[in-house]
PDB file of C-alpha atoms in Angstrom:
ATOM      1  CA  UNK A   1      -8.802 -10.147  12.852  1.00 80.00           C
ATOM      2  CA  UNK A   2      -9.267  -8.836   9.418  1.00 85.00           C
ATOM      3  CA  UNK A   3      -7.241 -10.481   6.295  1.00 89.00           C
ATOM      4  CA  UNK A   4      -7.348 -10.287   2.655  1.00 93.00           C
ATOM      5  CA  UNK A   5      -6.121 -13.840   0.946  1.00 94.00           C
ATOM      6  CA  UNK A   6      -5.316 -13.264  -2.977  1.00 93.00           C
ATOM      7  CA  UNK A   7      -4.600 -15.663  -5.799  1.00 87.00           C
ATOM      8  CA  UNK A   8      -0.702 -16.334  -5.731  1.00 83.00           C
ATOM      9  CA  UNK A   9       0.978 -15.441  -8.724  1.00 86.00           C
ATOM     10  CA  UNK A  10       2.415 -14.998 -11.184  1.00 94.00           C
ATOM     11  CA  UNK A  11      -0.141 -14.910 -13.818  1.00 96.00           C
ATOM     12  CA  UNK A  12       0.896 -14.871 -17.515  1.00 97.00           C
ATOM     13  CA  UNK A  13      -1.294 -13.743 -20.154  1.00 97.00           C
ATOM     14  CA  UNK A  14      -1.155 -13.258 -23.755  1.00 97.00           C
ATOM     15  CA  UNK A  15      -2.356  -9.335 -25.071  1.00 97.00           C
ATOM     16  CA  UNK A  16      -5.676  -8.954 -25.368  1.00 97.00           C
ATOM     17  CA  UNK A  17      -6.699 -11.803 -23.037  1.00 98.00           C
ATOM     18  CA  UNK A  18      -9.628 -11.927 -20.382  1.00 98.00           C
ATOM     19  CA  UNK A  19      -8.242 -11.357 -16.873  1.00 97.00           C
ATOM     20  CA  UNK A  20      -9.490 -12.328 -13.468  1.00 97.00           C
ATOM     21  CA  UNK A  21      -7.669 -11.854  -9.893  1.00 97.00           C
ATOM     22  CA  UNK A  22      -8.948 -13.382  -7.185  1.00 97.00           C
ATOM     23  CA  UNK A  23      -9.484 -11.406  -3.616  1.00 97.00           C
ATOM     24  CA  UNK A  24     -11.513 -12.726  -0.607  1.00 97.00           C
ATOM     25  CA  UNK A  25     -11.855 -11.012   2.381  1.00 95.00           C
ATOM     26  CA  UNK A  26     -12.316 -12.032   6.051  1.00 93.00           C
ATOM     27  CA  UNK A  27     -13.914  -8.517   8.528  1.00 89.00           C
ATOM     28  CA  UNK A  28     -15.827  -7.447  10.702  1.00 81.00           C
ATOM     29  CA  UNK A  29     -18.884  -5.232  10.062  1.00 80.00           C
ATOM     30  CA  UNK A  30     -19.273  -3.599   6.406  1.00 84.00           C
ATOM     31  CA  UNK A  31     -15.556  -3.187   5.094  1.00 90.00           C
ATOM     32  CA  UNK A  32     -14.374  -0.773   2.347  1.00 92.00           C
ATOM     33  CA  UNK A  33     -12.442  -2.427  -0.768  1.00 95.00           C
ATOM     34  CA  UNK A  34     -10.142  -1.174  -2.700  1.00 95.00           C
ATOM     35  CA  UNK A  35      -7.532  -2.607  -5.700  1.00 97.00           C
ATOM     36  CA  UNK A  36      -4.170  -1.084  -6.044  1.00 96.00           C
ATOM     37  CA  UNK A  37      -1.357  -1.278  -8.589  1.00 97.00           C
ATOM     38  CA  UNK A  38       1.838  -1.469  -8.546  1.00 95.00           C
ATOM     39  CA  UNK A  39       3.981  -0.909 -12.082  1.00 94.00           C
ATOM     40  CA  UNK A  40       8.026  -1.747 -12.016  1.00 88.00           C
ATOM     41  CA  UNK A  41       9.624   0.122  -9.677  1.00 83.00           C
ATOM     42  CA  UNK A  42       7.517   2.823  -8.260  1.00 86.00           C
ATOM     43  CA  UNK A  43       4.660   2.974  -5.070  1.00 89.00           C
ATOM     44  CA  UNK A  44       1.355   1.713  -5.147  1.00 93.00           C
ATOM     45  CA  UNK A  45      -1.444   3.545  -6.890  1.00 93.00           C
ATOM     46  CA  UNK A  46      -5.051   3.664  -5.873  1.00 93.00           C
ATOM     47  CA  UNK A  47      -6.803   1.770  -8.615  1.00 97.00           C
ATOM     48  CA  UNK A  48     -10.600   1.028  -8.339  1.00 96.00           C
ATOM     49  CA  UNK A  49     -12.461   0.965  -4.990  1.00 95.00           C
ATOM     50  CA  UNK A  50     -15.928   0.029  -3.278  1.00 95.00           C
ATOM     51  CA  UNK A  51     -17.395   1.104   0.147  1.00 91.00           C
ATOM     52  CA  UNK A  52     -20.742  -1.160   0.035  1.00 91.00           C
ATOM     53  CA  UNK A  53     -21.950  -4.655  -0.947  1.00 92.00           C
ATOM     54  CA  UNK A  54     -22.633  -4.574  -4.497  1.00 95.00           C
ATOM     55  CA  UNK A  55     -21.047  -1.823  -5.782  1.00 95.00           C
ATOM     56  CA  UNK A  56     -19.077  -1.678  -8.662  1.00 97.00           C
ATOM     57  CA  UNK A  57     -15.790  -0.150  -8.816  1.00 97.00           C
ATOM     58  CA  UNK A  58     -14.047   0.876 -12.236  1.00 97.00           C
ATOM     59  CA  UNK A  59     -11.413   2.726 -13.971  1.00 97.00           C
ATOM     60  CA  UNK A  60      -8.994   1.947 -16.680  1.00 95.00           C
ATOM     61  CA  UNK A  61     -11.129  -0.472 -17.537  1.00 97.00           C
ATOM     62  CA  UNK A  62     -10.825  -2.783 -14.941  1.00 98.00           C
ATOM     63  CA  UNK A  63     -13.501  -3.644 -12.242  1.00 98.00           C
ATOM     64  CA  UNK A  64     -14.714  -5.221  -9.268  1.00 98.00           C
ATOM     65  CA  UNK A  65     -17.582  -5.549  -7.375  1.00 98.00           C
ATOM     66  CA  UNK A  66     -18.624  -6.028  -3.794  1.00 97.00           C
ATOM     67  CA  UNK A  67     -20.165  -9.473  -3.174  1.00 96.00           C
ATOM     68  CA  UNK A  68     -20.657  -9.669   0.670  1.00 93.00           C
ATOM     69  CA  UNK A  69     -22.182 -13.177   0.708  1.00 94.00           C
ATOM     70  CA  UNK A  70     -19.128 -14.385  -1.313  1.00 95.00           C
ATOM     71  CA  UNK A  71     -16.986 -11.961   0.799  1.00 95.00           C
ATOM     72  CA  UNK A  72     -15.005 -11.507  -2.221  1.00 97.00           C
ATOM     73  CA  UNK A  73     -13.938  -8.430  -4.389  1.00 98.00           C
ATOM     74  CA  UNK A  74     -12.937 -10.191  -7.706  1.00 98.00           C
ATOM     75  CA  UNK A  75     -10.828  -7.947 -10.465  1.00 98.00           C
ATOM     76  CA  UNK A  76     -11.696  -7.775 -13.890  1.00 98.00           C
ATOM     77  CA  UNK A  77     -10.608  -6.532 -17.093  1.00 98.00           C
ATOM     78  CA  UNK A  78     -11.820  -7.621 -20.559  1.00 97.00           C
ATOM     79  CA  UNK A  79      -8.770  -7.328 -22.759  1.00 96.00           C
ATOM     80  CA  UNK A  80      -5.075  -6.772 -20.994  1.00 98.00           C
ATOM     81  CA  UNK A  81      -2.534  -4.819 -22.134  1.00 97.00           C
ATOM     82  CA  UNK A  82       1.325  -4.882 -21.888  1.00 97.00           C
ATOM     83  CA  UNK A  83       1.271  -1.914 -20.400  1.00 96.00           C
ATOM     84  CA  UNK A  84      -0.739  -3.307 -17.934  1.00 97.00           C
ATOM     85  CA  UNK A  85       1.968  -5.854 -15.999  1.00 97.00           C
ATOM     86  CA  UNK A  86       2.108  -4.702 -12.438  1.00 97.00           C
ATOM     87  CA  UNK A  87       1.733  -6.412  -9.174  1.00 95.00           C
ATOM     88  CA  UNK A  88      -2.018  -6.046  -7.681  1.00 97.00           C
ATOM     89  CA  UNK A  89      -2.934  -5.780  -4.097  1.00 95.00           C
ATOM     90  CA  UNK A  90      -6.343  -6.464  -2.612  1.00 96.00           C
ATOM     91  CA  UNK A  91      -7.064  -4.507   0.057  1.00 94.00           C
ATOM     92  CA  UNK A  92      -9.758  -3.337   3.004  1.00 91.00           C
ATOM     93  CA  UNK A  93     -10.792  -0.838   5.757  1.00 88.00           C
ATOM     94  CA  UNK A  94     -13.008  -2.221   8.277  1.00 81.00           C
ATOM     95  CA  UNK A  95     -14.284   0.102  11.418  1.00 72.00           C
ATOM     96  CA  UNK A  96     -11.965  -2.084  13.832  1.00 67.00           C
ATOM     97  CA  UNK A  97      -8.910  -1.207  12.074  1.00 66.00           C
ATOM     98  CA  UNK A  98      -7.107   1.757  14.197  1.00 64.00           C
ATOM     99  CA  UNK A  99      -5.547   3.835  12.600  1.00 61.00           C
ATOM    100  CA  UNK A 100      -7.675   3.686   9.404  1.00 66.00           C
ATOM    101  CA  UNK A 101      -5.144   1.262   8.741  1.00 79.00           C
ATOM    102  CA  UNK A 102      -6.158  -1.049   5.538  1.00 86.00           C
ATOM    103  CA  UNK A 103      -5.061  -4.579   5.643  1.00 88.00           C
ATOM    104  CA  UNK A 104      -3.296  -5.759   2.464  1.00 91.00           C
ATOM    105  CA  UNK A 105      -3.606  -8.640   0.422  1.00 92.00           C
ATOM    106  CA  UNK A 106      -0.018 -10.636  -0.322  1.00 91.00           C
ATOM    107  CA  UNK A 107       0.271  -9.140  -4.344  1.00 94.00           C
ATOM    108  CA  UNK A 108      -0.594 -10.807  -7.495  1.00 95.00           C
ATOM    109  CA  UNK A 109       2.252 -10.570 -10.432  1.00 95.00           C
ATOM    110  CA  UNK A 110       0.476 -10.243 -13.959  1.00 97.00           C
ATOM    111  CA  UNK A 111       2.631 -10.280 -17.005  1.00 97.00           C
ATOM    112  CA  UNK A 112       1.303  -9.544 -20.055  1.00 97.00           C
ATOM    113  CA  UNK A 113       2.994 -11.077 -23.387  1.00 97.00           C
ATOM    114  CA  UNK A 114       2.743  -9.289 -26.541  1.00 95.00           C
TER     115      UNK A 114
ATOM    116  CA  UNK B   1      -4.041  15.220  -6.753  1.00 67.00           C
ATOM    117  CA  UNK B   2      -2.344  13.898  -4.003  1.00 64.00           C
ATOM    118  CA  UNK B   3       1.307  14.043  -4.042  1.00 89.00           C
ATOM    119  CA  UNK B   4       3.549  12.028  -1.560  1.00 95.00           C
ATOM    120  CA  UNK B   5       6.917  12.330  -1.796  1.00 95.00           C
ATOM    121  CA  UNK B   6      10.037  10.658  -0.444  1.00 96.00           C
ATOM    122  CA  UNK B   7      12.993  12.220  -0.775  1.00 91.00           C
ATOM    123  CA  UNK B   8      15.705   9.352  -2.251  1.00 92.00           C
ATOM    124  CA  UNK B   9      14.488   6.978  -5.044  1.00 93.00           C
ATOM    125  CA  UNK B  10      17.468   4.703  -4.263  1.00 95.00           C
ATOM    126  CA  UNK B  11      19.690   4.757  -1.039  1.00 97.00           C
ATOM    127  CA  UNK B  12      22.849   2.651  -0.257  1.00 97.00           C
ATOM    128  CA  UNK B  13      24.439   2.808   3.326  1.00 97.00           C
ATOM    129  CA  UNK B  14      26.865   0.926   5.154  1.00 97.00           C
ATOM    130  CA  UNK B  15      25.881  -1.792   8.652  1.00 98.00           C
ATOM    131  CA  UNK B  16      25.780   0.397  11.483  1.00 97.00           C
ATOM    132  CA  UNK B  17      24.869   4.198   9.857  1.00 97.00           C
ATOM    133  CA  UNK B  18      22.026   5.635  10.994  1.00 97.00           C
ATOM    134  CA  UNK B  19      19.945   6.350   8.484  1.00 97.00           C
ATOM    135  CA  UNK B  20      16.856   9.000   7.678  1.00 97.00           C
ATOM    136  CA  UNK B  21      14.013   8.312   5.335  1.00 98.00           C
ATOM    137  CA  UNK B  22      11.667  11.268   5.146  1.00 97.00           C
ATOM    138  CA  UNK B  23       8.336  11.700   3.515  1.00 97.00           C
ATOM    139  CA  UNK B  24       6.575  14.777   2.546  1.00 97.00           C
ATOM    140  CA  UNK B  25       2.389  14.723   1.652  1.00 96.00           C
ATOM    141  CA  UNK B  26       0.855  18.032   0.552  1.00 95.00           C
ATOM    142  CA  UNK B  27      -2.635  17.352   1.197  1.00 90.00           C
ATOM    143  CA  UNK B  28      -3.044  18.519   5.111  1.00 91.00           C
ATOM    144  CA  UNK B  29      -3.741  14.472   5.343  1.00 91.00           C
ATOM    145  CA  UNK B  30      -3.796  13.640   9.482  1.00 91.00           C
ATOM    146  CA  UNK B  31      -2.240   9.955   8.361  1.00 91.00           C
ATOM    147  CA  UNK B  32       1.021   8.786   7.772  1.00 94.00           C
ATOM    148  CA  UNK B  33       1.764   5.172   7.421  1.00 94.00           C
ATOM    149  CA  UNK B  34       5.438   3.316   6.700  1.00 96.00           C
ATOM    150  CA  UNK B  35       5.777   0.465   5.318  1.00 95.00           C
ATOM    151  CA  UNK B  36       8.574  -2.308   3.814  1.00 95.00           C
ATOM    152  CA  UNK B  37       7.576  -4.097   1.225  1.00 92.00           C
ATOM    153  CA  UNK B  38      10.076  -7.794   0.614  1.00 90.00           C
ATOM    154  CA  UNK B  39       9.017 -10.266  -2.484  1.00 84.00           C
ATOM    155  CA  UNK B  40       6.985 -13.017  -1.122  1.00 80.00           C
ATOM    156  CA  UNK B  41       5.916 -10.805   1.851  1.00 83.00           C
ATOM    157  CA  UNK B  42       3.606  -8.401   0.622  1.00 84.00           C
ATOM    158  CA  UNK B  43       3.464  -5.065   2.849  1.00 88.00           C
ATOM    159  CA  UNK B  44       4.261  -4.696   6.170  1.00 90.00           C
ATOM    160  CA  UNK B  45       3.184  -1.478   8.202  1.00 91.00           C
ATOM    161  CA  UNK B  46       6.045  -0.592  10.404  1.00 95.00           C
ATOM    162  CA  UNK B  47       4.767   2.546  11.982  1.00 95.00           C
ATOM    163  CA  UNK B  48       2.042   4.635  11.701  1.00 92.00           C
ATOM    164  CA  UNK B  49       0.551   8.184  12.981  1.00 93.00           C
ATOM    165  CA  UNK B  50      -2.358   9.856  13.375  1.00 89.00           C
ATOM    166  CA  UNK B  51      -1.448  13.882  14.336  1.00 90.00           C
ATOM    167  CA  UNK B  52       1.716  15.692  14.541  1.00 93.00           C
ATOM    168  CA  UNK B  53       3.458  13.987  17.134  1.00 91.00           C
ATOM    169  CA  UNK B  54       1.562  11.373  17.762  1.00 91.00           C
ATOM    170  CA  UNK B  55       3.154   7.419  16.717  1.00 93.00           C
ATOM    171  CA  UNK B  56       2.042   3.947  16.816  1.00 91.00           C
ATOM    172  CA  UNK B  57       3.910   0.395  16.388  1.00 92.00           C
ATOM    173  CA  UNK B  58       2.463  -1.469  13.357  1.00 90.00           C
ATOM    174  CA  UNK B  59       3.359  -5.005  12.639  1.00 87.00           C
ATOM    175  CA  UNK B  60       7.378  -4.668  12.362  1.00 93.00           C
ATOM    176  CA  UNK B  61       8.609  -1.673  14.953  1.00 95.00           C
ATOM    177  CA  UNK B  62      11.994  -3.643  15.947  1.00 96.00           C
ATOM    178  CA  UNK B  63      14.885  -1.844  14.505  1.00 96.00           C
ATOM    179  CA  UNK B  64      13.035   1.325  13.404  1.00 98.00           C
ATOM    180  CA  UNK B  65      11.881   5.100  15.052  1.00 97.00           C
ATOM    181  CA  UNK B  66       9.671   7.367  13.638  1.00 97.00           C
ATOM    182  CA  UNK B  67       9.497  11.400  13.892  1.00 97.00           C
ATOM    183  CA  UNK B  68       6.475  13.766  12.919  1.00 97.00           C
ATOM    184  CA  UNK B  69       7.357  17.198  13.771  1.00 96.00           C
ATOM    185  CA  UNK B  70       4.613  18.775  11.379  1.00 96.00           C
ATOM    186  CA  UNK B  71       1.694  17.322   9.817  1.00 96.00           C
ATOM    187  CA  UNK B  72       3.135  17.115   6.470  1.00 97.00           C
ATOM    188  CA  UNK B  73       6.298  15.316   7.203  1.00 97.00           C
ATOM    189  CA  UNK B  74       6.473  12.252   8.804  1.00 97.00           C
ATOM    190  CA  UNK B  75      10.412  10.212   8.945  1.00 97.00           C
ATOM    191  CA  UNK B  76      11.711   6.908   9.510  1.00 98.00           C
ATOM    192  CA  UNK B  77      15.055   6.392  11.448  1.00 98.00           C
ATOM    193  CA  UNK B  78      17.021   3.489  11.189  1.00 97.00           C
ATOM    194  CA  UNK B  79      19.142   3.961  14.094  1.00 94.00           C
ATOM    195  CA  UNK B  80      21.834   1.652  13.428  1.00 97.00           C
ATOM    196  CA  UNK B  81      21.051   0.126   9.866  1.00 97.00           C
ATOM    197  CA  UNK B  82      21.680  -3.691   8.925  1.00 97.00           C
ATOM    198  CA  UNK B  83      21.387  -5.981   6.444  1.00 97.00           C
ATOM    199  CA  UNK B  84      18.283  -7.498   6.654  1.00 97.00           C
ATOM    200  CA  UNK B  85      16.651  -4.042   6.449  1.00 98.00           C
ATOM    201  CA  UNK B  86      17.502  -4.021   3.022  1.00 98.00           C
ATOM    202  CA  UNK B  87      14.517  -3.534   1.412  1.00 96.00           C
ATOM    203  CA  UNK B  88      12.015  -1.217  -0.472  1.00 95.00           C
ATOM    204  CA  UNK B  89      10.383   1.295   1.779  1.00 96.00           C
ATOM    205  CA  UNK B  90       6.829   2.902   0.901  1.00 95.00           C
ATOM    206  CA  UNK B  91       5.163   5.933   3.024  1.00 96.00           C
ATOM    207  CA  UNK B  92       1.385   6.507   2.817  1.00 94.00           C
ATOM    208  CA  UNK B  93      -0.825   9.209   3.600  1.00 93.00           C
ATOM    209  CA  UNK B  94      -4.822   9.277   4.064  1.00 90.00           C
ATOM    210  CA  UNK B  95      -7.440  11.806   5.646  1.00 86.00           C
ATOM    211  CA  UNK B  96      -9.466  11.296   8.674  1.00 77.00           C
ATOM    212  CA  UNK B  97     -12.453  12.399   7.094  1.00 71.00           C
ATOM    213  CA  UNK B  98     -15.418   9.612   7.242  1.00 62.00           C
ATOM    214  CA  UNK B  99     -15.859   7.328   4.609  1.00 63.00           C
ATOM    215  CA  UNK B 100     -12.766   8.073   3.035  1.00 67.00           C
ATOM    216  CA  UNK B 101      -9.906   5.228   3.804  1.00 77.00           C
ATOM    217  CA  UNK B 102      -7.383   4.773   1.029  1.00 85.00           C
ATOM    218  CA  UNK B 103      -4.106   5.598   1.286  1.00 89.00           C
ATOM    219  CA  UNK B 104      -1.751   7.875  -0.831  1.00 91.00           C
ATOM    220  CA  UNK B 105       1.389   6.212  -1.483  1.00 94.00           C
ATOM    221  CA  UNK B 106       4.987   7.990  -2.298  1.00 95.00           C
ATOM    222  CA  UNK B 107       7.244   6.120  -5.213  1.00 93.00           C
ATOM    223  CA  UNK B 108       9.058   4.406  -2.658  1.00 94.00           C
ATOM    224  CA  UNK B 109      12.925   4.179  -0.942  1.00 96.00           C
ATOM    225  CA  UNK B 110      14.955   1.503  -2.672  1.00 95.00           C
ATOM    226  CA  UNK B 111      17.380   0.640   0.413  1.00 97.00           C
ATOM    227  CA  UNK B 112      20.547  -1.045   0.075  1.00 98.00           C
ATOM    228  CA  UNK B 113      22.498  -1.885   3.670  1.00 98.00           C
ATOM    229  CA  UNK B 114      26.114  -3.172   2.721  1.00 97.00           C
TER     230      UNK B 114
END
């Protein structure tokens, strides 16, 4: 089956800092990829997505791109904000899911520090 | 924009009430997803549907029903509410159309079960 394995968190970083999040993936076929966020008590919101290998997704300045021989859909941002703590899910559609169901990734805490 | 909606922010009931979470989506979306979301467990899709009266289990169906009358609503019955469904409850909504997968979250049901 399909499955999305993140990097466990939390991760702490200081404002202004160079951010990575780990996501690898594990489907069938040519999966969509998306990123969501998460802020302090509300839903999940869409954040960046990709629908084939080596696109780039982006908005708010973060990114990630498709890397089908890695299987992996990486997120980036250049300089974090404290606005920016949230929890992050990975997350994919793949043609087997029913439903158009995505499979989720477990959530990655950031915290930012001013 | 999309707009999802659930209709309590926070919720506290007593072991043994039955208990109605409803979610409203104003985009004519044919989805509608619920999930619980507990720390350390990520998301967990408890049911799911696909047109107006249609329903399927997702990973966690024990303990919960599900009701979609009209497209745009779509509930969640707890028929006889416990404990260990405290938790935070998200609803989702996404099209059919092709190529288009994410999901649409609400701002989520803070449930308390006393």
């Amino acid at each position: 089956g399909n499955s999305v394995t993140q990097m466990e968190g939390p991760v702490t970083l200081s404002e202004e800092a160079f951010l990575t999040i780990n996501c690898t993936y594990t489907a069938t076929g040519y999966p969509s990829l998306f990123w969501y966020v998460q802020y302090p008590g509300e839903g999940l919101q869409l954040l960046l997505k990709a629908t084939k290998a080596d696109d780039k997704g982006s908005n708010k300045g973060f990114e990630a791109t498709y890397r089908k021989e890695t299987t992996s859909f990486h997120l980036e941002k250049g300089s974090v904000q404290v606005s920016d703590s949230a929890v992050y899910f990975c997350a994919l559609y793949s043609s087997n899911n029913a439903g158009n169901m995505l499979t989720f990734g477990g959530g990655t805490r950031l915290m930012v520090k001013p | 924009d999309v707009k999802v909606t659930q209709s309590s922010r926070y919720l506290v009931k007593r072991t043994g009430e039955k208990v109605f979470l409803e979610c409203v989506q104003d985009m004519d979306h044919e989805n509608m997803f619920w999930y619980r979301q507990d720390p350390g467990l990520g998301l967990r899709l408890i049911y799911f549907s696909y047109d107006v009266k249609m329903k399927e289990k997702g990973d966690i169906p024990e303990g919960y029903s599900v009701s979609r009358e009209k497209k745009e609503r779509f509930s969640l019955i707890l028929e006889s509410a416990s404990t260990n469904q405290t938790s935070m409850y998200l609803c989702a909504s996404s099209s059919m159309g092709a190529g288009v997968y994410e999901q649409y979250f609400g701002p989520g049901t803070r449930l308390t079960v006393t």
